[in-house]
Coordinates of C-alpha atoms in Angstrom, one line a residue:
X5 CA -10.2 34.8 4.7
X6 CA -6.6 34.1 5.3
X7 CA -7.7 30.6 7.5
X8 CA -10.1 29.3 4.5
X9 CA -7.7 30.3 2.3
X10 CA -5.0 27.8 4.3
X11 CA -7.1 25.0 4.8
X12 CA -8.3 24.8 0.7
X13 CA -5.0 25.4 -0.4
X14 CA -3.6 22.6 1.9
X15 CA -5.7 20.5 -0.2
X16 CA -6.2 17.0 1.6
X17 CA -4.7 18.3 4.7
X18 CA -7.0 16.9 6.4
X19 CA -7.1 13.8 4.5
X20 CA -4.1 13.5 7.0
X21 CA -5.1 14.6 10.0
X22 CA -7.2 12.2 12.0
X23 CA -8.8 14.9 14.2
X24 CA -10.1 17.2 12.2
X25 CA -12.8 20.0 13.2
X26 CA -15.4 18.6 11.4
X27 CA -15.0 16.2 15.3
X28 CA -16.5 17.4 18.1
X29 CA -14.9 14.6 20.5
X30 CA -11.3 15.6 18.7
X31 CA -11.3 19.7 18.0
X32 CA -8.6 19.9 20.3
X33 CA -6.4 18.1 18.3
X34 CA -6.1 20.5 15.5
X35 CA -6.2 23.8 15.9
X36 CA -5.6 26.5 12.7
X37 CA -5.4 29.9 13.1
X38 CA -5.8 32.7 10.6
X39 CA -2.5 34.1 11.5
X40 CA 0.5 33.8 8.9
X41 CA 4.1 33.5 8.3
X42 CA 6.3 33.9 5.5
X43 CA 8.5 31.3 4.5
X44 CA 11.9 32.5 2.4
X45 CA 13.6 29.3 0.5
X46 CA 16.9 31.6 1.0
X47 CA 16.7 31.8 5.0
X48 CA 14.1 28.8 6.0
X49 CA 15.7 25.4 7.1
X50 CA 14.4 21.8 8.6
X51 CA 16.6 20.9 11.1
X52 CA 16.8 18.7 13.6
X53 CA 15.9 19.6 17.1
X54 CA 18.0 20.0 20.2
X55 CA 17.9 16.8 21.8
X56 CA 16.4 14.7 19.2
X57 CA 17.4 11.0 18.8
X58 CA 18.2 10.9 15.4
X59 CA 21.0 13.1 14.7
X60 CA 23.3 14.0 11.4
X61 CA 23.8 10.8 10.7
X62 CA 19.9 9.5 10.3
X63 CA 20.1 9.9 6.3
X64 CA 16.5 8.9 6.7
X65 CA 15.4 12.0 7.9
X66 CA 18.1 14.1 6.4
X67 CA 17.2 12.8 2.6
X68 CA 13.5 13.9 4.1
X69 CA 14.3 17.3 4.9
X70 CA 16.4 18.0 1.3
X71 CA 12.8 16.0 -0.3
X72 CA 10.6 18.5 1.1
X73 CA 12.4 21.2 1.1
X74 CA 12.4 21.1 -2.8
X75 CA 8.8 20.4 -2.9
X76 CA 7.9 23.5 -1.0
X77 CA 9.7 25.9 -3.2
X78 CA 9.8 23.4 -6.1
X79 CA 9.0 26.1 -8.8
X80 CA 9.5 29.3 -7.2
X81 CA 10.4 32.6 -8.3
X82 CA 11.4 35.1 -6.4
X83 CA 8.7 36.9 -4.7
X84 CA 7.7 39.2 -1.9
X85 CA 4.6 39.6 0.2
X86 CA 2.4 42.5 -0.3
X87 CA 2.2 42.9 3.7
X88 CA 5.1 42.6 5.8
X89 CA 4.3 39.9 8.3
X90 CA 6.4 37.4 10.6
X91 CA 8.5 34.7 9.3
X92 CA 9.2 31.4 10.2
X93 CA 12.5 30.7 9.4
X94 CA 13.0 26.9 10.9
X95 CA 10.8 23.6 11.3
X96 CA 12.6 21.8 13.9
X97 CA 12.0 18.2 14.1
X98 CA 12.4 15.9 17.1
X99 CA 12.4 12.3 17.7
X100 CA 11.1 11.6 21.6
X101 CA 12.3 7.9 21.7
X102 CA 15.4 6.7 22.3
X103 CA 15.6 4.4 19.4
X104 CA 14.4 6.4 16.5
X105 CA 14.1 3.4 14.1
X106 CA 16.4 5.5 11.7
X107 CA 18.1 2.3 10.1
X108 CA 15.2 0.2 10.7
X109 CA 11.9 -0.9 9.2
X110 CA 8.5 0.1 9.5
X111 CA 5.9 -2.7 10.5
X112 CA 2.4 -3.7 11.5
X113 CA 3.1 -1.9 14.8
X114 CA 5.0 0.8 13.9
X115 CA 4.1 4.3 15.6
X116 CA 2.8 6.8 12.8
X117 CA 1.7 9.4 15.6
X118 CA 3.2 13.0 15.3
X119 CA 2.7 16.6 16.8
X120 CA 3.3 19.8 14.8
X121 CA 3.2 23.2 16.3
X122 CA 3.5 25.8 13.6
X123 CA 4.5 29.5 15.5
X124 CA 6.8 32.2 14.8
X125 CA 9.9 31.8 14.4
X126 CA 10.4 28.5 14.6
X127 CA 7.7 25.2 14.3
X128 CA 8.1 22.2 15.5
X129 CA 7.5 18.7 14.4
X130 CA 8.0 16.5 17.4
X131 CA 7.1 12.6 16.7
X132 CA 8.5 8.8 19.0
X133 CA 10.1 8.0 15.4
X134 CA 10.9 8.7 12.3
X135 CA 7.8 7.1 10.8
X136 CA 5.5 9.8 12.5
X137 CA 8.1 12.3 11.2
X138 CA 7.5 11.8 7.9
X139 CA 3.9 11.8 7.7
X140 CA 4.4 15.2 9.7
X141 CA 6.7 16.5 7.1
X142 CA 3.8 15.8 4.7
X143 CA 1.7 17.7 6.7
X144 CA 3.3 20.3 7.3
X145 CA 4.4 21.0 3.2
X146 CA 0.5 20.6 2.7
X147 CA 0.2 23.2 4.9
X148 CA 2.2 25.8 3.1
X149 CA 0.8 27.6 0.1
X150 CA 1.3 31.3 -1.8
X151 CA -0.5 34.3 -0.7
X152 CA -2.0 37.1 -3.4
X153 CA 1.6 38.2 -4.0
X154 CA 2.7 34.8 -4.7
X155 CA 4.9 34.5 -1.3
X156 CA 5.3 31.1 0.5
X157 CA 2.9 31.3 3.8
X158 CA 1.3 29.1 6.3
X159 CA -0.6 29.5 9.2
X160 CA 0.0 28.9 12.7
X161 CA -1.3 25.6 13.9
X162 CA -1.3 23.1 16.2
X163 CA -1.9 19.9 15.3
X164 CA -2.3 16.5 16.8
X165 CA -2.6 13.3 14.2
X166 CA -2.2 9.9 13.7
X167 CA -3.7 6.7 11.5
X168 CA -7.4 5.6 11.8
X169 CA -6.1 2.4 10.3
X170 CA -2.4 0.6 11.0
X171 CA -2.4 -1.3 7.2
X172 CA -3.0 1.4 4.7
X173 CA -2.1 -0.7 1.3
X174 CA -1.9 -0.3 -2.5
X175 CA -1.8 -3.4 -4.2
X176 CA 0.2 -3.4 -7.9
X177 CA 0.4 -6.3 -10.4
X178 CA 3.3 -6.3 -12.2
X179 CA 3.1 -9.8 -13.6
X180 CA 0.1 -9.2 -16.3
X181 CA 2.5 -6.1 -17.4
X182 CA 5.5 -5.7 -15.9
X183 CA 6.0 -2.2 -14.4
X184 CA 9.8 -0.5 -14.4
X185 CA 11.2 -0.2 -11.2
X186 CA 10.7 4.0 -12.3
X187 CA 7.3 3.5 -12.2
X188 CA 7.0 1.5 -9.5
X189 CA 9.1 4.4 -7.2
X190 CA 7.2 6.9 -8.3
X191 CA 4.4 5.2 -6.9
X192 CA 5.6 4.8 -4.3
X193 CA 6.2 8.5 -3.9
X194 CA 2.8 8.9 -4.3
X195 CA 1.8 6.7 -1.8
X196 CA 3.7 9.2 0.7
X197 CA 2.2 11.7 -0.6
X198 CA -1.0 10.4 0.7
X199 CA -0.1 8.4 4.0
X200 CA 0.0 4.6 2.7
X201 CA 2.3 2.7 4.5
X202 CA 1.9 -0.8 2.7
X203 CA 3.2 -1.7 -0.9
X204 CA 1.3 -5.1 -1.8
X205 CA 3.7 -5.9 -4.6
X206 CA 1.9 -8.7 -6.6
X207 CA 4.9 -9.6 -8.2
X208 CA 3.8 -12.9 -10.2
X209 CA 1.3 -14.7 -11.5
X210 CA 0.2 -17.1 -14.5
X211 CA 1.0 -14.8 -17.2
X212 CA 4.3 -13.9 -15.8
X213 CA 7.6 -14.5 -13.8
X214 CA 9.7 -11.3 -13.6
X215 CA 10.6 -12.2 -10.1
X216 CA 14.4 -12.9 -10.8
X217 CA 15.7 -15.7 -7.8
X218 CA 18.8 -16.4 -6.9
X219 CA 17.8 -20.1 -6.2
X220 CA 15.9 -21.2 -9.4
X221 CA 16.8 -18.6 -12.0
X222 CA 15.3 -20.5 -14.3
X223 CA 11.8 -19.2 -13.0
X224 CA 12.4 -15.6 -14.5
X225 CA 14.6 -17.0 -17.1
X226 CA 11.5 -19.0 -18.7
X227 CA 8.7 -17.6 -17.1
X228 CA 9.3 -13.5 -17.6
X229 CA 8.3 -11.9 -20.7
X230 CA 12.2 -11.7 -21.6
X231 CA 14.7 -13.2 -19.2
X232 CA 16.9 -9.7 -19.2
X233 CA 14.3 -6.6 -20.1
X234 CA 11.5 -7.4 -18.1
X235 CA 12.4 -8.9 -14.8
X236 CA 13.3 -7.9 -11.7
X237 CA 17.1 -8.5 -10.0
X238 CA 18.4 -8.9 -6.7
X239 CA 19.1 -5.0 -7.2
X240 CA 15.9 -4.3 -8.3
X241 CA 14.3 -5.4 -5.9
X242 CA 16.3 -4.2 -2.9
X243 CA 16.0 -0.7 -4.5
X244 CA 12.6 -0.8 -4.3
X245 CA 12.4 -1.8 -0.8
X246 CA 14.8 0.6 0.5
X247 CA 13.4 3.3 -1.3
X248 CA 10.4 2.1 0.0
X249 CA 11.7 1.8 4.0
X250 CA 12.7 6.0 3.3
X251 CA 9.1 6.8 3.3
X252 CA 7.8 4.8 5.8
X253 CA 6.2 1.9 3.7
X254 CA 6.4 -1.6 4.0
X255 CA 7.1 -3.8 1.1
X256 CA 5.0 -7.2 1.2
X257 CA 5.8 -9.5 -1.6
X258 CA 2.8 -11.8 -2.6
X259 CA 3.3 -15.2 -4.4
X260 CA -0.1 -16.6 -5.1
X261 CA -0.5 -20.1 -4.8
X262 CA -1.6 -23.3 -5.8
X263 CA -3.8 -21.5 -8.6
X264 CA -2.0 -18.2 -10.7
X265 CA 1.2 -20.3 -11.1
X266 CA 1.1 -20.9 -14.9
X267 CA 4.4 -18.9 -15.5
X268 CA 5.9 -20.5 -12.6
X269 CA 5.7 -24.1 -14.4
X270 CA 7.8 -23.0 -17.5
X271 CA 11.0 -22.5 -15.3
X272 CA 9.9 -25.9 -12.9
X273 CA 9.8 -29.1 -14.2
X274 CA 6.9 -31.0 -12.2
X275 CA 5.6 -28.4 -9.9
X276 CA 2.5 -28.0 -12.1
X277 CA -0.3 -30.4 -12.1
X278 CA -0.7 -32.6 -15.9
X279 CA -3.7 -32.1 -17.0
X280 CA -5.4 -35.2 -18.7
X281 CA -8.1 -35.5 -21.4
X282 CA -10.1 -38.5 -20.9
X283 CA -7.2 -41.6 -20.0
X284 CA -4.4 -39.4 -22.1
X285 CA -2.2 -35.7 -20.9
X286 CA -3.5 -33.2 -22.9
X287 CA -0.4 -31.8 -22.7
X288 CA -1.9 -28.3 -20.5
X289 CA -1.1 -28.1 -17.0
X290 CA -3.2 -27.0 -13.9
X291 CA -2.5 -25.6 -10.6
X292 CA 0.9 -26.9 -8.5
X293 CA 1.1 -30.3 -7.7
X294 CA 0.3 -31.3 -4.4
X295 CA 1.0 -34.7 -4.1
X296 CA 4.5 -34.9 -4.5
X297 CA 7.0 -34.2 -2.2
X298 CA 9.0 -32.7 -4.6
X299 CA 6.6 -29.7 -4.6
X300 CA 7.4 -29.3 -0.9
X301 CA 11.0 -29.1 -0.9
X302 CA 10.9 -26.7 -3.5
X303 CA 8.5 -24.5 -1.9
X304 CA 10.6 -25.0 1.6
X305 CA 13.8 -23.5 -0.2
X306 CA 11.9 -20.8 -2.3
X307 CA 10.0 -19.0 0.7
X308 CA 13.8 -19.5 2.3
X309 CA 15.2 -17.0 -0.3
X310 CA 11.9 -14.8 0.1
X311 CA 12.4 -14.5 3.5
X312 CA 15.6 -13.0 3.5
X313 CA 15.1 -11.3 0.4
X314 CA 11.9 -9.0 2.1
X315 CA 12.8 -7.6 5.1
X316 CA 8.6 -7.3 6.1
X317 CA 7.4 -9.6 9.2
X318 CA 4.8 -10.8 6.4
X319 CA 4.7 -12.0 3.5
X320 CA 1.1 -12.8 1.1
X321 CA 0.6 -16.6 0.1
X322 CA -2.6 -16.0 -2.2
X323 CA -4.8 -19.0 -2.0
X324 CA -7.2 -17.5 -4.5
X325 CA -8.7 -19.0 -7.7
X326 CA -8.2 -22.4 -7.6
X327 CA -9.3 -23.9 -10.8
X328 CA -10.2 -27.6 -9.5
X329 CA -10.7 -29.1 -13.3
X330 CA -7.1 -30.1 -13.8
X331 CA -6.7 -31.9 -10.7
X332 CA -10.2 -33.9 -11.5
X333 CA -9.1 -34.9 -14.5
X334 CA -5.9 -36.3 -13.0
X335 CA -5.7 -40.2 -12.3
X336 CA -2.9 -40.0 -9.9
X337 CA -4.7 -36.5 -8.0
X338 CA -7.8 -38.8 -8.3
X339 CA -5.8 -41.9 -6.6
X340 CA -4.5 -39.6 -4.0
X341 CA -7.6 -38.4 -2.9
X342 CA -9.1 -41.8 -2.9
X343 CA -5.9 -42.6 -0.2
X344 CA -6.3 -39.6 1.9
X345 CA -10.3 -40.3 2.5
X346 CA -11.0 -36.9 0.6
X347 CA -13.5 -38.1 -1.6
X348 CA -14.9 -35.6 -4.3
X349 CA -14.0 -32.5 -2.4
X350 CA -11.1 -30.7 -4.2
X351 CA -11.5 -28.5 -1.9
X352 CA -10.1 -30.7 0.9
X353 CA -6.6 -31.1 -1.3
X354 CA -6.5 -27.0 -1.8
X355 CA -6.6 -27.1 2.2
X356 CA -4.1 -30.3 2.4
X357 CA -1.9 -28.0 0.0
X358 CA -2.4 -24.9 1.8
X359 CA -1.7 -26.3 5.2
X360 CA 1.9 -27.8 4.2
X361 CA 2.4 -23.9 2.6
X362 CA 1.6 -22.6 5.5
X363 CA 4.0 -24.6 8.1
X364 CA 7.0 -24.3 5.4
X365 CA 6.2 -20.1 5.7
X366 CA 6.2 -20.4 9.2
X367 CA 9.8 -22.5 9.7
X368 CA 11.1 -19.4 8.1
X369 CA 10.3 -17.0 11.1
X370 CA 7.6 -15.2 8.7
X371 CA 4.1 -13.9 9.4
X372 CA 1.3 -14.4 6.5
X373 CA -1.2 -13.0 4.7
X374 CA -4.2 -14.7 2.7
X375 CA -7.2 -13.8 0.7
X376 CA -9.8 -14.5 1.9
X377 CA -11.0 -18.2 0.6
X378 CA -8.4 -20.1 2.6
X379 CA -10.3 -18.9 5.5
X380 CA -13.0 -19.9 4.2
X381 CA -12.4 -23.4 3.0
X382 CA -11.5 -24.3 6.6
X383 CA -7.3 -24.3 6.4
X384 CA -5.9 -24.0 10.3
X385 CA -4.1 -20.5 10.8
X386 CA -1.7 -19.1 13.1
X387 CA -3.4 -16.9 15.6
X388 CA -1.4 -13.8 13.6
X389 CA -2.6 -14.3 10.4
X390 CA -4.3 -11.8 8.2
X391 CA -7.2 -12.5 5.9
X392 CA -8.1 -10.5 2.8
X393 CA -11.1 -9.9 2.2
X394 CA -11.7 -9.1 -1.7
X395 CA -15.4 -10.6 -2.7
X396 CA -17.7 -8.3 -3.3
X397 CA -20.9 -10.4 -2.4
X398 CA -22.0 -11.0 1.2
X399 CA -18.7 -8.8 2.5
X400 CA -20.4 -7.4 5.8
X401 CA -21.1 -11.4 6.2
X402 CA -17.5 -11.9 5.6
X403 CA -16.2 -9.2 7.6
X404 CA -18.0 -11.2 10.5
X405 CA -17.0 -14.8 10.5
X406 CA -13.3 -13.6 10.2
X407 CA -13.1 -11.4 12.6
X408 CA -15.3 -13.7 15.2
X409 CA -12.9 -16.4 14.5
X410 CA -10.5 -13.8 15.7
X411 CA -8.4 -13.1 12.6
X412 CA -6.9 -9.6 12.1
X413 CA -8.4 -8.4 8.6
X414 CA -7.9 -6.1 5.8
X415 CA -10.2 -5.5 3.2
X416 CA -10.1 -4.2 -0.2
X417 CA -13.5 -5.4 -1.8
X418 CA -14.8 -1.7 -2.1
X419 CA -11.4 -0.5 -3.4
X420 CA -10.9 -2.4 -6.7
X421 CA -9.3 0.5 -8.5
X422 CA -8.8 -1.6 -12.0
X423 CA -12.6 -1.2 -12.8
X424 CA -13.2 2.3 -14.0
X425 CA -16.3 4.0 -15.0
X426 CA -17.3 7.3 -16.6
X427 CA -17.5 9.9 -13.6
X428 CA -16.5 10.7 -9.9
X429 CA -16.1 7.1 -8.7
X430 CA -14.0 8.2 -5.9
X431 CA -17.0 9.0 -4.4
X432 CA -18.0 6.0 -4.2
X433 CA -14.6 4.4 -2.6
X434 CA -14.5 7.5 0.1
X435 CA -18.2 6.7 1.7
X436 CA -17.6 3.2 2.2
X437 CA -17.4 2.8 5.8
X438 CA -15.3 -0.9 7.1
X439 CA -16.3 -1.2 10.5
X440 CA -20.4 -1.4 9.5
X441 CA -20.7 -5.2 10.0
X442 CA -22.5 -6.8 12.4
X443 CA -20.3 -7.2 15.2
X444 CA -18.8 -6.6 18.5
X445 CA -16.4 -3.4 19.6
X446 CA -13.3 -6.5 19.6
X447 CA -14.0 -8.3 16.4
X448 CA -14.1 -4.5 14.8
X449 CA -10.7 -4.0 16.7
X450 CA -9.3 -6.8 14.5
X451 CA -9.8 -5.1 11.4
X452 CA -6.5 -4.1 11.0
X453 CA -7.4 -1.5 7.3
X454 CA -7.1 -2.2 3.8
X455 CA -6.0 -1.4 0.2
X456 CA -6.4 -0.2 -2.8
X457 CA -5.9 -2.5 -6.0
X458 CA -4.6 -2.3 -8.7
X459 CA -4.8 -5.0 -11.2
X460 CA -2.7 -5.0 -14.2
X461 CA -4.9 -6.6 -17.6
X462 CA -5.7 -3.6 -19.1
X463 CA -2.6 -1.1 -16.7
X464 CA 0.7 -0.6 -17.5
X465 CA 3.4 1.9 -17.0
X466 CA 2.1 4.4 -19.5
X467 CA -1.7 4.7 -17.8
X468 CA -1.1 3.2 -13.8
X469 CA -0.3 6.7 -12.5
X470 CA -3.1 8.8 -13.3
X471 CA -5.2 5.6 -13.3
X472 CA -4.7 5.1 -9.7
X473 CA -4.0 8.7 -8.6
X474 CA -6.0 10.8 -7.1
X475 CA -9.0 7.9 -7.0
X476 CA -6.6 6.2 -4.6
X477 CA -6.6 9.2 -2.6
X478 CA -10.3 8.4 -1.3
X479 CA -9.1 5.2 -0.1
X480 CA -6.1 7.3 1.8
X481 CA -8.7 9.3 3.3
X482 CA -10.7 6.7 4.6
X483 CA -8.3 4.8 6.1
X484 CA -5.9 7.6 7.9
X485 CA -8.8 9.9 9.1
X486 CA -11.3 9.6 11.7
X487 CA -15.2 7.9 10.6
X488 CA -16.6 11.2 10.7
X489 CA -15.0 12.7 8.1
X490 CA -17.4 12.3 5.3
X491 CA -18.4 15.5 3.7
X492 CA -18.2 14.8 0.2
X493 CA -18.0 18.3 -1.1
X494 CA -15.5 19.4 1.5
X495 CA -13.3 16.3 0.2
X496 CA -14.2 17.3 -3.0
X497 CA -12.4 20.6 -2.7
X498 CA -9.7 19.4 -0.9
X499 CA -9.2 16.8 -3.4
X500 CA -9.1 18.4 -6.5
X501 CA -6.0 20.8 -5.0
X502 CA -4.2 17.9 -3.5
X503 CA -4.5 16.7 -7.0
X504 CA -2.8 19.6 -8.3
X505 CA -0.3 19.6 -5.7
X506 CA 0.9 15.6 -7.1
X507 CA 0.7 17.5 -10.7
X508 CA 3.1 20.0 -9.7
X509 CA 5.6 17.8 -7.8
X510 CA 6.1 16.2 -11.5
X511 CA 3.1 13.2 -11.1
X512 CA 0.5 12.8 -13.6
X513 CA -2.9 12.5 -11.5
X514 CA -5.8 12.4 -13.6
X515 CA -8.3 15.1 -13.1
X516 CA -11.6 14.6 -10.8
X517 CA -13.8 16.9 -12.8
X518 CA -13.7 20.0 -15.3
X519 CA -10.4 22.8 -13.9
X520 CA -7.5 23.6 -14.6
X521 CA -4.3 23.6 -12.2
X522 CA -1.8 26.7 -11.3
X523 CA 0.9 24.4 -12.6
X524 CA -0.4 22.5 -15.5
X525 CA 1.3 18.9 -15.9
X526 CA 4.4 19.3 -18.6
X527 CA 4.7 15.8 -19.6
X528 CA 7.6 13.7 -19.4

């Protein structure tokens, strides 16, 4: 029983591992044995290995090693098997590459691959750089658990793994409530926990500026719930991303426009379109402006700052929503269109819009990503863009125009985490399969993963956690593991311990059904 007992007590484990048995093309890449080790938090060390590229001074890894260290024996009291077997008093971890990426930044193409061999005395972790590294780190503390006697023990293994997906995302709004940067790293923290490597930080929007720039301070100033308790600074936000960067998670910023810019207007004087009511303003305002230049010179020096501010090759432009009712009430909007041949499609001045957007994000070096109706509505795109796909009707449809215009895509239509229901709804997130549109084995290539969302009406910091966590978990699942993990009751029982794991490393994950955990959450 010891082996069963190791692979429900690594709850999720294989959540992680993109090989696992359930495969018959892949069972040699995981292979657990019902042999076991003790581990003593008095004698067992991670270290780095003999010849590894990232020494001492990779305070990446090193900050890593003190992390998991403390959530193995987080809690533990002194105790002694009842059996006297082996111990493994080392996990040894080496980078292969020369350039271990220690003071670098994960990204779209970042190798997430690793190798863990667990044997007597010593196991060994052995990944190109230290992103694989610290999804094997995860691994391997999933892997350890207490015996009868309450001893820390795992079993020998040998494991192959690496990501079904390359974009594994959770999107959070912190504009319709802002979310402290606490809440927001602990999230974070989570996201580790469970192999995301994408924070989709949806930082603005109409009800809300918190975004604090160094260029137009007034946008935050005017447009943030308060102008000093609810925004985020420079430091903020460079916190977040380097805490971010520590686990292997990339940081993309997304401001959403011509639509979702109401708080945006409050801090910009003209950027907003004037909304009339028959020949008079009716003193409301509409999406941004697009026919004045001034518009475009602001935009040109905002993405500026953005782009040095966020490290990411990407950044998200939106492009959602457009409300056209302001602009068709406009008489200068109206005038323009009449100039530009355009007649009665607004559409056709979202895409004029989009397209300047577009080439003033490109001048600054950056990559972009955009939901889905710019696509749509016919805007040209660089060859590296990446649609989102987030409409729930005709998505398989979707999934196939994109990609045979040869668009990388993620997709999150299925994974709208905001709308909550009585009962196991994560079920319904972990069967959904991406690649089953119609199309061929290249357009299927080209869909790059997806993410979880988040949105933030009815979420702030006092429900987000266990909201999102461990429904977001599914999503993990599906996007790191191979398409033949399915097995909802298997998942089931690895689920409902990897939820107790997050409970007792201090996170409030809501429960999936009637239990209890070992370790009981203890509040703030």
């Amino acid at each position: 029983m010891a082996l069963l007992r190791s692979l429900f007590l690594s709850a999720f484990l294989l959540s992680s591992i993109n090989a696992a048995r359930f495969n018959d093309l892949d069972v040699d890449k995981v292979e657990l044995s019902d042999v076991s080790f003790n581990i003593a938090s008095s004698r067992f060390q991670i270290v780095d290995a003999t010849g590894s590229s990232a020494g001492p001074s990779c305070s990446l890894l090193q900050n890593a090693y003190r992390r998991y260290y403390d959530y193995i024996f987080s809690g533990v009291k002194s105790a002694a098997s009842g059996a006297v077997s082996p111990e493994l008093t080392q996990l040894q971890v080496l980078i292969t590459s020369a350039d271990s990426e220690c003071d670098g930044f994960p990204g779209i193409t970042s190798d997430e691959s690793y190798e863990l061999t667990v044997d007597q005395p010593t196991a060994l972790l052995k990944a190109a750089n230290v992103w694989g590294a610290l999804h094997g780190l995860e691994t391997f503390s999933q892997l350890v658990y207490e015996d009868d006697f309450g001893a820390k023990t795992i079993n020998s293994a040998k494991i192959s793994d690496f990501p079904r997906f390359r974009h594994r995302g959770i999107l959070l709004d912190s504009s319709r409530h802002y979310l402290s940067t606490k809440v927001i790293l602990a999230n974070l923290e989570l996201m580790a926990m469970n192999k995301f490597n994408v924070f989709h930080w949806h930082i603005v929007d109409d009800i809300s500026f918190p975004y604090m720039s160094r260029t137009f301070p007034q946008l935050s100033k005017k447009g943030a719930y308060h102008p000093y308790t609810h925004v985020y600074t420079p430091a903020d936000v460079k916190m977040v991303i380097e805490f971010a960067r520590t686990r292997g998670i990339r940081v993309v910023p997304e401001f959403d426009t011509p639509g979702h810019t109401q708080s945006w207007g409050k801090g910009q004087t003209n950027l907003l379109t004037p909304c009339y009511s028959g020949s008079a303003p009716s003193g409301t305002f509409g999406p941004v402006n697009p026919i004045l230049n001034s518009t475009y010179d602001f935009m040109s020096q905002f993405f500026k700052e953005i782009s040095t501010v966020f490290p990411d090759a990407y950044v998200h432009l939106g492009g959602d929503e457009v409300d056209f009712t302001c602009w068709k009430s406009n008489p200068d909007i109206q005038k323009f269109m009449e100039q530009q041949g355009f007649g009665k499609d607004y559409s056709k001045l979202e895409s004029f819009y989009i397209q300047k957007l577009l080439e003033i994000v490109t001048a600054t070096k950056k990559g972009y990503m955009i939901w889905q109706e710019v696509f749509d509505n016919g805007v040209k795109l660089k060859p590296d863009t990446v649609v989102h796909v987030w409409m729930g009707n005709e998505l398989n449809e979707e999934l196939s125009k994109v990609t045979a215009a040869g668009f990388n895509t993620i997709l999150s239509a299925p994974w709208y985490l905001n709308y909550i229901s009585y009962g196991q709804d994560w079920q319904t997130y972990y069967k959904v399969e991406p690649l089953s549109f119609d199309g061929s084995e290249e357009q299927k290539k080209l869909v790059i993963g997806g993410e979880a969302c988040m949105w933030g009406e009815y979420v702030d910091g006092t429900n987000l956690t266990p909201r999102l966590w461990p429904r977001a978990s599914a999503v993990g699942e599906r996007l790191w593991s191979n398409k033949s993990v399915r097995d909802i009751g298997d998942a089931y029982a690895r689920l409902s311990l990897h939820r107790c794991r997050m409970v007792r490393r201090g996170f409030p994950a809501e429960p999936l059904f009637s239990g209890f955990c070992p370790q009981e959450y203890q509040g703030l």
